[in-house]
Amino acid sequence: MSASIRSVSRRLCDLSREHFVDPYSRIRWPESVDPDGWYFSPRLLSVHGTAVAGTLGEAGMRRLSLLEALNFFSLNIHGEKQLLQGIAARLHEERFRDASPYLQHFIDEENKHLFWFGEFCRRYGRIYPSRLVTLAAESLPTDVEDFLFFARIMMFEDIVDTYNAQMAADEALVPVAREINRLHHADEVRHRAFGRSLLRHLWREGSARWSRSTRERVSDSLRLYPGVAWREYFNPDVYRDAGLADPHAVMRTAWASEEAVRRRQEMIAPSIRFLVGLGAIREEQG
Ligand SMILES: [Fe+2]
Ligand SMILES: [Fe+2]
């Protein structure tokens, strides 16, 4: 691969070992849900800034905060399961030789996250099914697939981590919700740094060989992805469980609200900027 990936991998392996935690004893799980507790920061709720928020009242918003926490952890479960499959498939491939030691930590840490998210959902509610429909795409050359795979991970983790970082700092949250966000954020800082280094490397190695139409496909696909990932934060099943009438209308309103559009821009801006900087997303689309 390259000396830079080798050294990034080595440095991040050291940090992962330093911050190694036993996931099974790390969190104190309360016996039951605290009906007065906030499980998701009120200002991050999908309906924040919409008329729906006003109709729910304080108790309704607290209840919604639990449901949105369950949805947030569920969408993380779905995303991380795909991520684990993709990383496991590449782990011992020669082209990932230098990254492999860190990929091993990546897998280990994502598995811990899956345990925390799964445990939370199992104890205090349920895992919401993913609403994403994956269409069978025509297969691409391996190096293009590698780049797209890690670019999607970066965008997925950037969005999640914005939530994690803000909720880890929110003293209004019940301790268990805050702690899961804090622990996740601590690992994701390394994953995001690794993702950017690896993407720089994959782009440098591969993109010069790609045809113009392949580059355009990569750019279009990356441009679309954040919207697809972000859509999962607006779940009609959650609104139904919160007792809201016409959950699909709530989803459409919340999705299109000024607040949601603004927040989406803010969440995806760093990864789009990075990909435009690389040249993977065409400037005029950025
Ligand atoms: Fe994770
Ligand atoms: Fe991660």
PDB file of C-alpha atoms and ligand atoms in Angstrom:
ATOM      1  CA  MET A   1       0.000   0.000   0.000  1.00  0.00           C
ATOM      2  CA  SER A   2       2.028   2.964   1.158  1.00  0.00           C
ATOM      3  CA  ALA A   3       4.260   4.190   3.935  1.00  0.00           C
ATOM      4  CA  SER A   4       1.669   6.769   4.971  1.00  0.00           C
ATOM      5  CA  ILE A   5      -1.078   4.156   5.426  1.00  0.00           C
ATOM      6  CA  ARG A   6       1.366   1.971   7.349  1.00  0.00           C
ATOM      7  CA  SER A   7       2.222   4.757   9.745  1.00  0.00           C
ATOM      8  CA  VAL A   8      -1.401   5.938  10.182  1.00  0.00           C
ATOM      9  CA  SER A   9      -2.451   2.360  10.834  1.00  0.00           C
ATOM     10  CA  ARG A  10       0.338   1.895  13.402  1.00  0.00           C
ATOM     11  CA  ARG A  11      -0.496   5.113  15.228  1.00  0.00           C
ATOM     12  CA  LEU A  12      -4.224   4.319  15.343  1.00  0.00           C
ATOM     13  CA  CYS A  13      -3.555   0.747  16.500  1.00  0.00           C
ATOM     14  CA  ASP A  14      -1.582   2.187  19.443  1.00  0.00           C
ATOM     15  CA  LEU A  15      -4.447   4.542  20.283  1.00  0.00           C
ATOM     16  CA  SER A  16      -7.027   1.751  20.028  1.00  0.00           C
ATOM     17  CA  ARG A  17      -4.977  -0.405  22.417  1.00  0.00           C
ATOM     18  CA  GLU A  18      -4.590   2.521  24.821  1.00  0.00           C
ATOM     19  CA  HIS A  19      -8.349   3.121  24.808  1.00  0.00           C
ATOM     20  CA  PHE A  20      -9.355  -0.521  24.843  1.00  0.00           C
ATOM     21  CA  VAL A  21     -12.587  -1.095  26.801  1.00  0.00           C
ATOM     22  CA  ASP A  22     -14.470  -4.179  27.876  1.00  0.00           C
ATOM     23  CA  PRO A  23     -17.887  -3.479  26.345  1.00  0.00           C
ATOM     24  CA  TYR A  24     -19.728  -6.004  28.491  1.00  0.00           C
ATOM     25  CA  SER A  25     -18.968  -4.397  31.839  1.00  0.00           C
ATOM     26  CA  ARG A  26     -18.548  -0.805  30.674  1.00  0.00           C
ATOM     27  CA  ILE A  27     -22.145   0.371  30.860  1.00  0.00           C
ATOM     28  CA  ARG A  28     -24.522   0.308  33.814  1.00  0.00           C
ATOM     29  CA  TRP A  29     -27.905  -0.571  32.362  1.00  0.00           C
ATOM     30  CA  PRO A  30     -30.897   0.768  34.359  1.00  0.00           C
ATOM     31  CA  GLU A  31     -33.653  -1.778  34.925  1.00  0.00           C
ATOM     32  CA  SER A  32     -36.268   0.241  33.119  1.00  0.00           C
ATOM     33  CA  VAL A  33     -36.962   3.368  31.107  1.00  0.00           C
ATOM     34  CA  ASP A  34     -37.171   6.657  32.983  1.00  0.00           C
ATOM     35  CA  PRO A  35     -40.398   8.217  31.630  1.00  0.00           C
ATOM     36  CA  ASP A  36     -39.166  11.694  32.614  1.00  0.00           C
ATOM     37  CA  GLY A  37     -35.772  11.278  31.012  1.00  0.00           C
ATOM     38  CA  TRP A  38     -34.366  12.685  27.801  1.00  0.00           C
ATOM     39  CA  TYR A  39     -32.760   9.969  25.666  1.00  0.00           C
ATOM     40  CA  PHE A  40     -32.034  12.171  22.653  1.00  0.00           C
ATOM     41  CA  SER A  41     -31.207  15.881  22.701  1.00  0.00           C
ATOM     42  CA  PRO A  42     -34.417  17.850  22.138  1.00  0.00           C
ATOM     43  CA  ARG A  43     -32.805  20.150  19.560  1.00  0.00           C
ATOM     44  CA  LEU A  44     -31.629  17.126  17.545  1.00  0.00           C
ATOM     45  CA  LEU A  45     -35.047  15.473  17.352  1.00  0.00           C
ATOM     46  CA  SER A  46     -36.223  15.073  13.756  1.00  0.00           C
ATOM     47  CA  VAL A  47     -39.327  17.192  14.388  1.00  0.00           C
ATOM     48  CA  HIS A  48     -37.442  19.993  16.147  1.00  0.00           C
ATOM     49  CA  GLY A  49     -38.483  23.345  14.753  1.00  0.00           C
ATOM     50  CA  THR A  50     -41.711  22.007  13.204  1.00  0.00           C
ATOM     51  CA  ALA A  51     -45.330  22.456  14.268  1.00  0.00           C
ATOM     52  CA  VAL A  52     -45.414  18.769  15.277  1.00  0.00           C
ATOM     53  CA  ALA A  53     -43.063  19.508  18.163  1.00  0.00           C
ATOM     54  CA  GLY A  54     -45.600  21.990  19.516  1.00  0.00           C
ATOM     55  CA  THR A  55     -48.458  19.461  19.432  1.00  0.00           C
ATOM     56  CA  LEU A  56     -46.527  16.851  21.416  1.00  0.00           C
ATOM     57  CA  GLY A  57     -45.959  18.855  24.584  1.00  0.00           C
ATOM     58  CA  GLU A  58     -43.134  18.224  27.036  1.00  0.00           C
ATOM     59  CA  ALA A  59     -44.120  14.647  28.006  1.00  0.00           C
ATOM     60  CA  GLY A  60     -44.691  13.698  24.373  1.00  0.00           C
ATOM     61  CA  MET A  61     -41.297  15.084  23.397  1.00  0.00           C
ATOM     62  CA  ARG A  62     -39.596  13.065  26.147  1.00  0.00           C
ATOM     63  CA  ARG A  63     -41.338   9.934  24.917  1.00  0.00           C
ATOM     64  CA  LEU A  64     -40.282  10.796  21.346  1.00  0.00           C
ATOM     65  CA  SER A  65     -36.701  11.240  22.554  1.00  0.00           C
ATOM     66  CA  LEU A  66     -36.621   7.589  23.645  1.00  0.00           C
ATOM     67  CA  LEU A  67     -38.088   6.452  20.326  1.00  0.00           C
ATOM     68  CA  GLU A  68     -35.627   8.545  18.320  1.00  0.00           C
ATOM     69  CA  ALA A  69     -32.752   7.183  20.403  1.00  0.00           C
ATOM     70  CA  LEU A  70     -33.988   3.674  19.548  1.00  0.00           C
ATOM     71  CA  ASN A  71     -34.174   4.684  15.888  1.00  0.00           C
ATOM     72  CA  PHE A  72     -30.706   6.257  15.977  1.00  0.00           C
ATOM     73  CA  PHE A  73     -29.171   3.151  17.523  1.00  0.00           C
ATOM     74  CA  SER A  74     -31.126   0.953  15.080  1.00  0.00           C
ATOM     75  CA  LEU A  75     -29.866   2.795  12.017  1.00  0.00           C
ATOM     76  CA  ASN A  76     -26.373   2.501  13.441  1.00  0.00           C
ATOM     77  CA  ILE A  77     -26.876  -1.238  13.777  1.00  0.00           C
ATOM     78  CA  HIS A  78     -27.932  -1.545  10.124  1.00  0.00           C
ATOM     79  CA  GLY A  79     -25.070   0.652   8.913  1.00  0.00           C
ATOM     80  CA  GLU A  80     -22.432  -1.068  11.024  1.00  0.00           C
ATOM     81  CA  LYS A  81     -23.536  -4.533   9.940  1.00  0.00           C
ATOM     82  CA  GLN A  82     -22.920  -3.551   6.308  1.00  0.00           C
ATOM     83  CA  LEU A  83     -19.676  -1.904   7.256  1.00  0.00           C
ATOM     84  CA  LEU A  84     -18.484  -5.047   9.054  1.00  0.00           C
ATOM     85  CA  GLN A  85     -19.292  -7.235   6.052  1.00  0.00           C
ATOM     86  CA  GLY A  86     -17.342  -4.930   3.728  1.00  0.00           C
ATOM     87  CA  ILE A  87     -14.345  -4.664   6.033  1.00  0.00           C
ATOM     88  CA  ALA A  88     -14.252  -8.394   6.774  1.00  0.00           C
ATOM     89  CA  ALA A  89     -14.315  -9.092   3.031  1.00  0.00           C
ATOM     90  CA  ARG A  90     -11.235  -6.875   2.531  1.00  0.00           C
ATOM     91  CA  LEU A  91      -9.324  -7.708   5.717  1.00  0.00           C
ATOM     92  CA  HIS A  92      -6.846 -10.205   4.296  1.00  0.00           C
ATOM     93  CA  GLU A  93      -6.721  -8.973   0.723  1.00  0.00           C
ATOM     94  CA  GLU A  94      -3.189  -8.132  -0.362  1.00  0.00           C
ATOM     95  CA  ARG A  95      -4.177  -4.614  -1.413  1.00  0.00           C
ATOM     96  CA  PHE A  96      -5.171  -3.838   2.208  1.00  0.00           C
ATOM     97  CA  ARG A  97      -2.103  -5.407   3.755  1.00  0.00           C
ATOM     98  CA  ASP A  98      -0.807  -2.214   5.387  1.00  0.00           C
ATOM     99  CA  ALA A  99      -4.232  -1.179   6.637  1.00  0.00           C
ATOM    100  CA  SER A 100      -5.107  -4.639   7.897  1.00  0.00           C
ATOM    101  CA  PRO A 101      -3.794  -4.301  11.493  1.00  0.00           C
ATOM    102  CA  TYR A 102      -6.045  -1.306  12.016  1.00  0.00           C
ATOM    103  CA  LEU A 103      -8.992  -2.877  10.183  1.00  0.00           C
ATOM    104  CA  GLN A 104      -8.859  -5.555  12.871  1.00  0.00           C
ATOM    105  CA  HIS A 105      -9.409  -2.870  15.556  1.00  0.00           C
ATOM    106  CA  PHE A 106     -12.082  -1.295  13.401  1.00  0.00           C
ATOM    107  CA  ILE A 107     -14.000  -4.593  13.385  1.00  0.00           C
ATOM    108  CA  ASP A 108     -13.452  -5.063  17.117  1.00  0.00           C
ATOM    109  CA  GLU A 109     -14.734  -1.574  17.930  1.00  0.00           C
ATOM    110  CA  GLU A 110     -17.745  -1.745  15.618  1.00  0.00           C
ATOM    111  CA  ASN A 111     -18.675  -5.032  17.234  1.00  0.00           C
ATOM    112  CA  LYS A 112     -18.644  -3.293  20.625  1.00  0.00           C
ATOM    113  CA  HIS A 113     -20.881  -0.573  19.246  1.00  0.00           C
ATOM    114  CA  LEU A 114     -23.272  -3.204  17.934  1.00  0.00           C
ATOM    115  CA  PHE A 115     -23.408  -4.702  21.411  1.00  0.00           C
ATOM    116  CA  TRP A 116     -24.232  -1.338  23.075  1.00  0.00           C
ATOM    117  CA  PHE A 117     -26.810  -0.334  20.474  1.00  0.00           C
ATOM    118  CA  GLY A 118     -28.414  -3.780  20.412  1.00  0.00           C
ATOM    119  CA  GLU A 119     -28.549  -3.987  24.181  1.00  0.00           C
ATOM    120  CA  PHE A 120     -30.159  -0.556  24.473  1.00  0.00           C
ATOM    121  CA  CYS A 121     -32.810  -1.405  21.868  1.00  0.00           C
ATOM    122  CA  ARG A 122     -33.508  -4.827  23.373  1.00  0.00           C
ATOM    123  CA  ARG A 123     -33.857  -3.510  26.915  1.00  0.00           C
ATOM    124  CA  TYR A 124     -35.820  -0.334  26.291  1.00  0.00           C
ATOM    125  CA  GLY A 125     -37.756  -0.890  23.087  1.00  0.00           C
ATOM    126  CA  ARG A 126     -36.941  -2.560  19.828  1.00  0.00           C
ATOM    127  CA  ILE A 127     -34.690  -2.440  16.805  1.00  0.00           C
ATOM    128  CA  TYR A 128     -36.488  -0.528  14.077  1.00  0.00           C
ATOM    129  CA  PRO A 129     -36.154  -2.249  10.701  1.00  0.00           C
ATOM    130  CA  SER A 130     -34.226  -0.354   8.067  1.00  0.00           C
ATOM    131  CA  ARG A 131     -36.367   1.305   5.426  1.00  0.00           C
ATOM    132  CA  LEU A 132     -33.518   1.491   2.942  1.00  0.00           C
ATOM    133  CA  VAL A 133     -34.101  -0.369  -0.286  1.00  0.00           C
ATOM    134  CA  THR A 134     -30.861  -1.443  -1.879  1.00  0.00           C
ATOM    135  CA  LEU A 135     -31.055  -1.798  -5.596  1.00  0.00           C
ATOM    136  CA  ALA A 136     -28.810  -4.325  -7.260  1.00  0.00           C
ATOM    137  CA  ALA A 137     -26.145  -2.182  -8.898  1.00  0.00           C
ATOM    138  CA  GLU A 138     -24.077  -3.217 -11.847  1.00  0.00           C
ATOM    139  CA  SER A 139     -20.682  -4.267 -10.549  1.00  0.00           C
ATOM    140  CA  LEU A 140     -17.741  -1.897 -10.732  1.00  0.00           C
ATOM    141  CA  PRO A 141     -13.986  -2.508 -10.853  1.00  0.00           C
ATOM    142  CA  THR A 142     -12.599  -3.512  -7.451  1.00  0.00           C
ATOM    143  CA  ASP A 143     -10.682  -0.289  -6.833  1.00  0.00           C
ATOM    144  CA  VAL A 144     -13.806   1.781  -7.590  1.00  0.00           C
ATOM    145  CA  GLU A 145     -15.893  -0.378  -5.260  1.00  0.00           C
ATOM    146  CA  ASP A 146     -13.245   0.015  -2.534  1.00  0.00           C
ATOM    147  CA  PHE A 147     -13.256   3.783  -2.866  1.00  0.00           C
ATOM    148  CA  LEU A 148     -17.050   4.053  -2.856  1.00  0.00           C
ATOM    149  CA  PHE A 149     -17.345   1.695   0.095  1.00  0.00           C
ATOM    150  CA  PHE A 150     -14.960   3.679   2.300  1.00  0.00           C
ATOM    151  CA  ALA A 151     -16.368   7.023   1.120  1.00  0.00           C
ATOM    152  CA  ARG A 152     -19.864   5.955   2.169  1.00  0.00           C
ATOM    153  CA  ILE A 153     -18.534   4.806   5.530  1.00  0.00           C
ATOM    154  CA  MET A 154     -16.891   8.187   6.014  1.00  0.00           C
ATOM    155  CA  MET A 155     -20.126  10.042   5.273  1.00  0.00           C
ATOM    156  CA  PHE A 156     -22.186   7.687   7.427  1.00  0.00           C
ATOM    157  CA  GLU A 157     -19.760   8.052  10.350  1.00  0.00           C
ATOM    158  CA  ASP A 158     -19.515  11.840   9.941  1.00  0.00           C
ATOM    159  CA  ILE A 159     -23.276  12.230  10.289  1.00  0.00           C
ATOM    160  CA  VAL A 160     -23.536   9.811  13.208  1.00  0.00           C
ATOM    161  CA  ASP A 161     -20.611  11.401  14.977  1.00  0.00           C
ATOM    162  CA  THR A 162     -22.107  14.872  14.814  1.00  0.00           C
ATOM    163  CA  TYR A 163     -25.018  13.482  16.828  1.00  0.00           C
ATOM    164  CA  ASN A 164     -22.720  11.519  19.127  1.00  0.00           C
ATOM    165  CA  ALA A 165     -20.498  14.486  19.924  1.00  0.00           C
ATOM    166  CA  GLN A 166     -23.419  16.783  20.701  1.00  0.00           C
ATOM    167  CA  MET A 167     -25.261  14.223  22.812  1.00  0.00           C
ATOM    168  CA  ALA A 168     -22.132  13.185  24.699  1.00  0.00           C
ATOM    169  CA  ALA A 169     -21.957  16.803  25.892  1.00  0.00           C
ATOM    170  CA  ASP A 170     -25.666  17.163  26.699  1.00  0.00           C
ATOM    171  CA  GLU A 171     -26.143  17.056  30.463  1.00  0.00           C
ATOM    172  CA  ALA A 172     -29.912  16.789  30.057  1.00  0.00           C
ATOM    173  CA  LEU A 173     -29.582  13.223  28.743  1.00  0.00           C
ATOM    174  CA  VAL A 174     -30.080  10.200  31.030  1.00  0.00           C
ATOM    175  CA  PRO A 175     -26.646   8.726  31.845  1.00  0.00           C
ATOM    176  CA  VAL A 176     -27.019   5.525  29.814  1.00  0.00           C
ATOM    177  CA  ALA A 177     -27.859   7.402  26.589  1.00  0.00           C
ATOM    178  CA  ARG A 178     -25.139   9.956  27.160  1.00  0.00           C
ATOM    179  CA  GLU A 179     -22.536   7.283  27.910  1.00  0.00           C
ATOM    180  CA  ILE A 180     -23.266   5.285  24.740  1.00  0.00           C
ATOM    181  CA  ASN A 181     -22.905   8.463  22.679  1.00  0.00           C
ATOM    182  CA  ARG A 182     -19.677   9.341  24.484  1.00  0.00           C
ATOM    183  CA  LEU A 183     -18.122   5.894  24.039  1.00  0.00           C
ATOM    184  CA  HIS A 184     -19.132   5.786  20.393  1.00  0.00           C
ATOM    185  CA  HIS A 185     -17.708   9.237  19.727  1.00  0.00           C
ATOM    186  CA  ALA A 186     -14.385   8.263  21.352  1.00  0.00           C
ATOM    187  CA  ASP A 187     -13.907   5.410  18.834  1.00  0.00           C
ATOM    188  CA  GLU A 188     -15.354   7.207  15.836  1.00  0.00           C
ATOM    189  CA  VAL A 189     -12.785  10.001  16.033  1.00  0.00           C
ATOM    190  CA  ARG A 190     -10.158   7.392  15.088  1.00  0.00           C
ATOM    191  CA  HIS A 191     -12.352   5.713  12.464  1.00  0.00           C
ATOM    192  CA  ARG A 192     -12.989   9.010  10.709  1.00  0.00           C
ATOM    193  CA  ALA A 193      -9.297   9.927  10.706  1.00  0.00           C
ATOM    194  CA  PHE A 194      -8.442   6.521   9.290  1.00  0.00           C
ATOM    195  CA  GLY A 195     -11.183   6.771   6.648  1.00  0.00           C
ATOM    196  CA  ARG A 196      -9.812  10.059   5.332  1.00  0.00           C
ATOM    197  CA  SER A 197      -6.236   8.751   5.106  1.00  0.00           C
ATOM    198  CA  LEU A 198      -7.350   5.589   3.370  1.00  0.00           C
ATOM    199  CA  LEU A 199      -9.544   7.508   0.915  1.00  0.00           C
ATOM    200  CA  ARG A 200      -6.670   9.820  -0.007  1.00  0.00           C
ATOM    201  CA  HIS A 201      -4.556   6.762  -0.672  1.00  0.00           C
ATOM    202  CA  LEU A 202      -7.236   4.869  -2.659  1.00  0.00           C
ATOM    203  CA  TRP A 203      -7.965   7.946  -4.733  1.00  0.00           C
ATOM    204  CA  ARG A 204      -4.279   8.532  -5.500  1.00  0.00           C
ATOM    205  CA  GLU A 205      -3.730   4.897  -6.438  1.00  0.00           C
ATOM    206  CA  GLY A 206      -6.859   4.286  -8.473  1.00  0.00           C
ATOM    207  CA  SER A 207      -8.584   7.311  -9.887  1.00  0.00           C
ATOM    208  CA  ALA A 208      -6.026   8.173 -12.581  1.00  0.00           C
ATOM    209  CA  ARG A 209      -6.921   4.891 -14.291  1.00  0.00           C
ATOM    210  CA  TRP A 210     -10.687   5.460 -14.156  1.00  0.00           C
ATOM    211  CA  SER A 211     -12.542   6.514 -17.270  1.00  0.00           C
ATOM    212  CA  ARG A 212     -14.403   9.794 -17.392  1.00  0.00           C
ATOM    213  CA  SER A 213     -17.749   7.990 -17.123  1.00  0.00           C
ATOM    214  CA  THR A 214     -16.557   6.011 -14.071  1.00  0.00           C
ATOM    215  CA  ARG A 215     -15.474   9.231 -12.369  1.00  0.00           C
ATOM    216  CA  GLU A 216     -18.856  10.737 -13.135  1.00  0.00           C
ATOM    217  CA  ARG A 217     -20.626   7.729 -11.694  1.00  0.00           C
ATOM    218  CA  VAL A 218     -18.527   7.915  -8.554  1.00  0.00           C
ATOM    219  CA  SER A 219     -19.269  11.615  -8.204  1.00  0.00           C
ATOM    220  CA  ASP A 220     -23.034  11.170  -8.725  1.00  0.00           C
ATOM    221  CA  SER A 221     -23.230   8.265  -6.334  1.00  0.00           C
ATOM    222  CA  LEU A 222     -21.330  10.124  -3.595  1.00  0.00           C
ATOM    223  CA  ARG A 223     -23.464  13.196  -4.057  1.00  0.00           C
ATOM    224  CA  LEU A 224     -26.628  11.159  -3.515  1.00  0.00           C
ATOM    225  CA  TYR A 225     -25.490   9.066  -0.578  1.00  0.00           C
ATOM    226  CA  PRO A 226     -25.784  11.556   2.344  1.00  0.00           C
ATOM    227  CA  GLY A 227     -29.449  12.167   1.524  1.00  0.00           C
ATOM    228  CA  VAL A 228     -30.112   8.434   1.565  1.00  0.00           C
ATOM    229  CA  ALA A 229     -28.320   8.001   4.893  1.00  0.00           C
ATOM    230  CA  TRP A 230     -30.003  11.050   6.409  1.00  0.00           C
ATOM    231  CA  ARG A 231     -33.468   9.834   5.397  1.00  0.00           C
ATOM    232  CA  GLU A 232     -33.250   7.062   8.012  1.00  0.00           C
ATOM    233  CA  TYR A 233     -33.414   9.700  10.756  1.00  0.00           C
ATOM    234  CA  PHE A 234     -37.030  10.422   9.764  1.00  0.00           C
ATOM    235  CA  ASN A 235     -38.881   7.220  10.493  1.00  0.00           C
ATOM    236  CA  PRO A 236     -42.694   6.941  10.232  1.00  0.00           C
ATOM    237  CA  ASP A 237     -42.610   3.892  12.553  1.00  0.00           C
ATOM    238  CA  VAL A 238     -41.196   6.152  15.255  1.00  0.00           C
ATOM    239  CA  TYR A 239     -43.902   8.758  14.726  1.00  0.00           C
ATOM    240  CA  ARG A 240     -46.560   6.029  14.843  1.00  0.00           C
ATOM    241  CA  ASP A 241     -45.139   4.696  18.137  1.00  0.00           C
ATOM    242  CA  ALA A 242     -45.168   8.262  19.461  1.00  0.00           C
ATOM    243  CA  GLY A 243     -48.919   8.333  18.842  1.00  0.00           C
ATOM    244  CA  LEU A 244     -48.785  10.882  16.025  1.00  0.00           C
ATOM    245  CA  ALA A 245     -51.575  10.803  13.459  1.00  0.00           C
ATOM    246  CA  ASP A 246     -50.523  10.319   9.828  1.00  0.00           C
ATOM    247  CA  PRO A 247     -46.893   9.384  10.442  1.00  0.00           C
ATOM    248  CA  HIS A 248     -45.976   9.632   6.760  1.00  0.00           C
ATOM    249  CA  ALA A 249     -47.151  13.231   6.629  1.00  0.00           C
ATOM    250  CA  VAL A 250     -45.088  13.945   9.750  1.00  0.00           C
ATOM    251  CA  MET A 251     -42.070  12.428   8.004  1.00  0.00           C
ATOM    252  CA  ARG A 252     -42.544  14.576   4.912  1.00  0.00           C
ATOM    253  CA  THR A 253     -43.008  17.740   6.968  1.00  0.00           C
ATOM    254  CA  ALA A 254     -40.033  17.071   9.211  1.00  0.00           C
ATOM    255  CA  TRP A 255     -37.810  16.060   6.264  1.00  0.00           C
ATOM    256  CA  ALA A 256     -38.599  19.217   4.307  1.00  0.00           C
ATOM    257  CA  SER A 257     -38.477  21.616   7.253  1.00  0.00           C
ATOM    258  CA  GLU A 258     -36.025  24.479   7.178  1.00  0.00           C
ATOM    259  CA  GLU A 259     -34.426  23.178  10.341  1.00  0.00           C
ATOM    260  CA  ALA A 260     -33.832  19.705   8.833  1.00  0.00           C
ATOM    261  CA  VAL A 261     -32.419  21.136   5.610  1.00  0.00           C
ATOM    262  CA  ARG A 262     -30.076  23.409   7.557  1.00  0.00           C
ATOM    263  CA  ARG A 263     -28.952  20.588   9.854  1.00  0.00           C
ATOM    264  CA  ARG A 264     -28.383  18.251   6.912  1.00  0.00           C
ATOM    265  CA  GLN A 265     -26.118  20.808   5.241  1.00  0.00           C
ATOM    266  CA  GLU A 266     -24.181  21.227   8.447  1.00  0.00           C
ATOM    267  CA  MET A 267     -23.769  17.461   8.960  1.00  0.00           C
ATOM    268  CA  ILE A 268     -22.609  16.576   5.478  1.00  0.00           C
ATOM    269  CA  ALA A 269     -20.518  19.666   4.727  1.00  0.00           C
ATOM    270  CA  PRO A 270     -17.200  18.289   6.100  1.00  0.00           C
ATOM    271  CA  SER A 271     -17.320  15.043   4.076  1.00  0.00           C
ATOM    272  CA  ILE A 272     -18.506  16.794   0.902  1.00  0.00           C
ATOM    273  CA  ARG A 273     -15.721  19.351   1.284  1.00  0.00           C
ATOM    274  CA  PHE A 274     -13.195  16.551   1.707  1.00  0.00           C
ATOM    275  CA  LEU A 275     -14.455  14.659  -1.377  1.00  0.00           C
ATOM    276  CA  VAL A 276     -14.575  17.822  -3.496  1.00  0.00           C
ATOM    277  CA  GLY A 277     -11.002  18.547  -2.344  1.00  0.00           C
ATOM    278  CA  LEU A 278      -9.897  15.113  -3.525  1.00  0.00           C
ATOM    279  CA  GLY A 279     -11.675  15.570  -6.838  1.00  0.00           C
ATOM    280  CA  ALA A 280     -14.067  12.663  -6.228  1.00  0.00           C
ATOM    281  CA  ILE A 281     -17.114  14.940  -6.278  1.00  0.00           C
ATOM    282  CA  ARG A 282     -17.211  17.370  -9.184  1.00  0.00           C
ATOM    283  CA  GLU A 283     -16.777  20.951  -8.035  1.00  0.00           C
ATOM    284  CA  GLU A 284     -19.974  22.251  -9.616  1.00  0.00           C
ATOM    285  CA  GLN A 285     -21.940  19.622  -7.677  1.00  0.00           C
ATOM    286  CA  GLY A 286     -20.283  20.300  -4.326  1.00  0.00           C
TER     287      GLY A 286
HETATM  288 FE    FE B   1     -19.531   2.602  15.244  1.00  0.00          FE
HETATM  289 FE    FE B   2     -16.973   3.488  13.203  1.00  0.00          FE
END
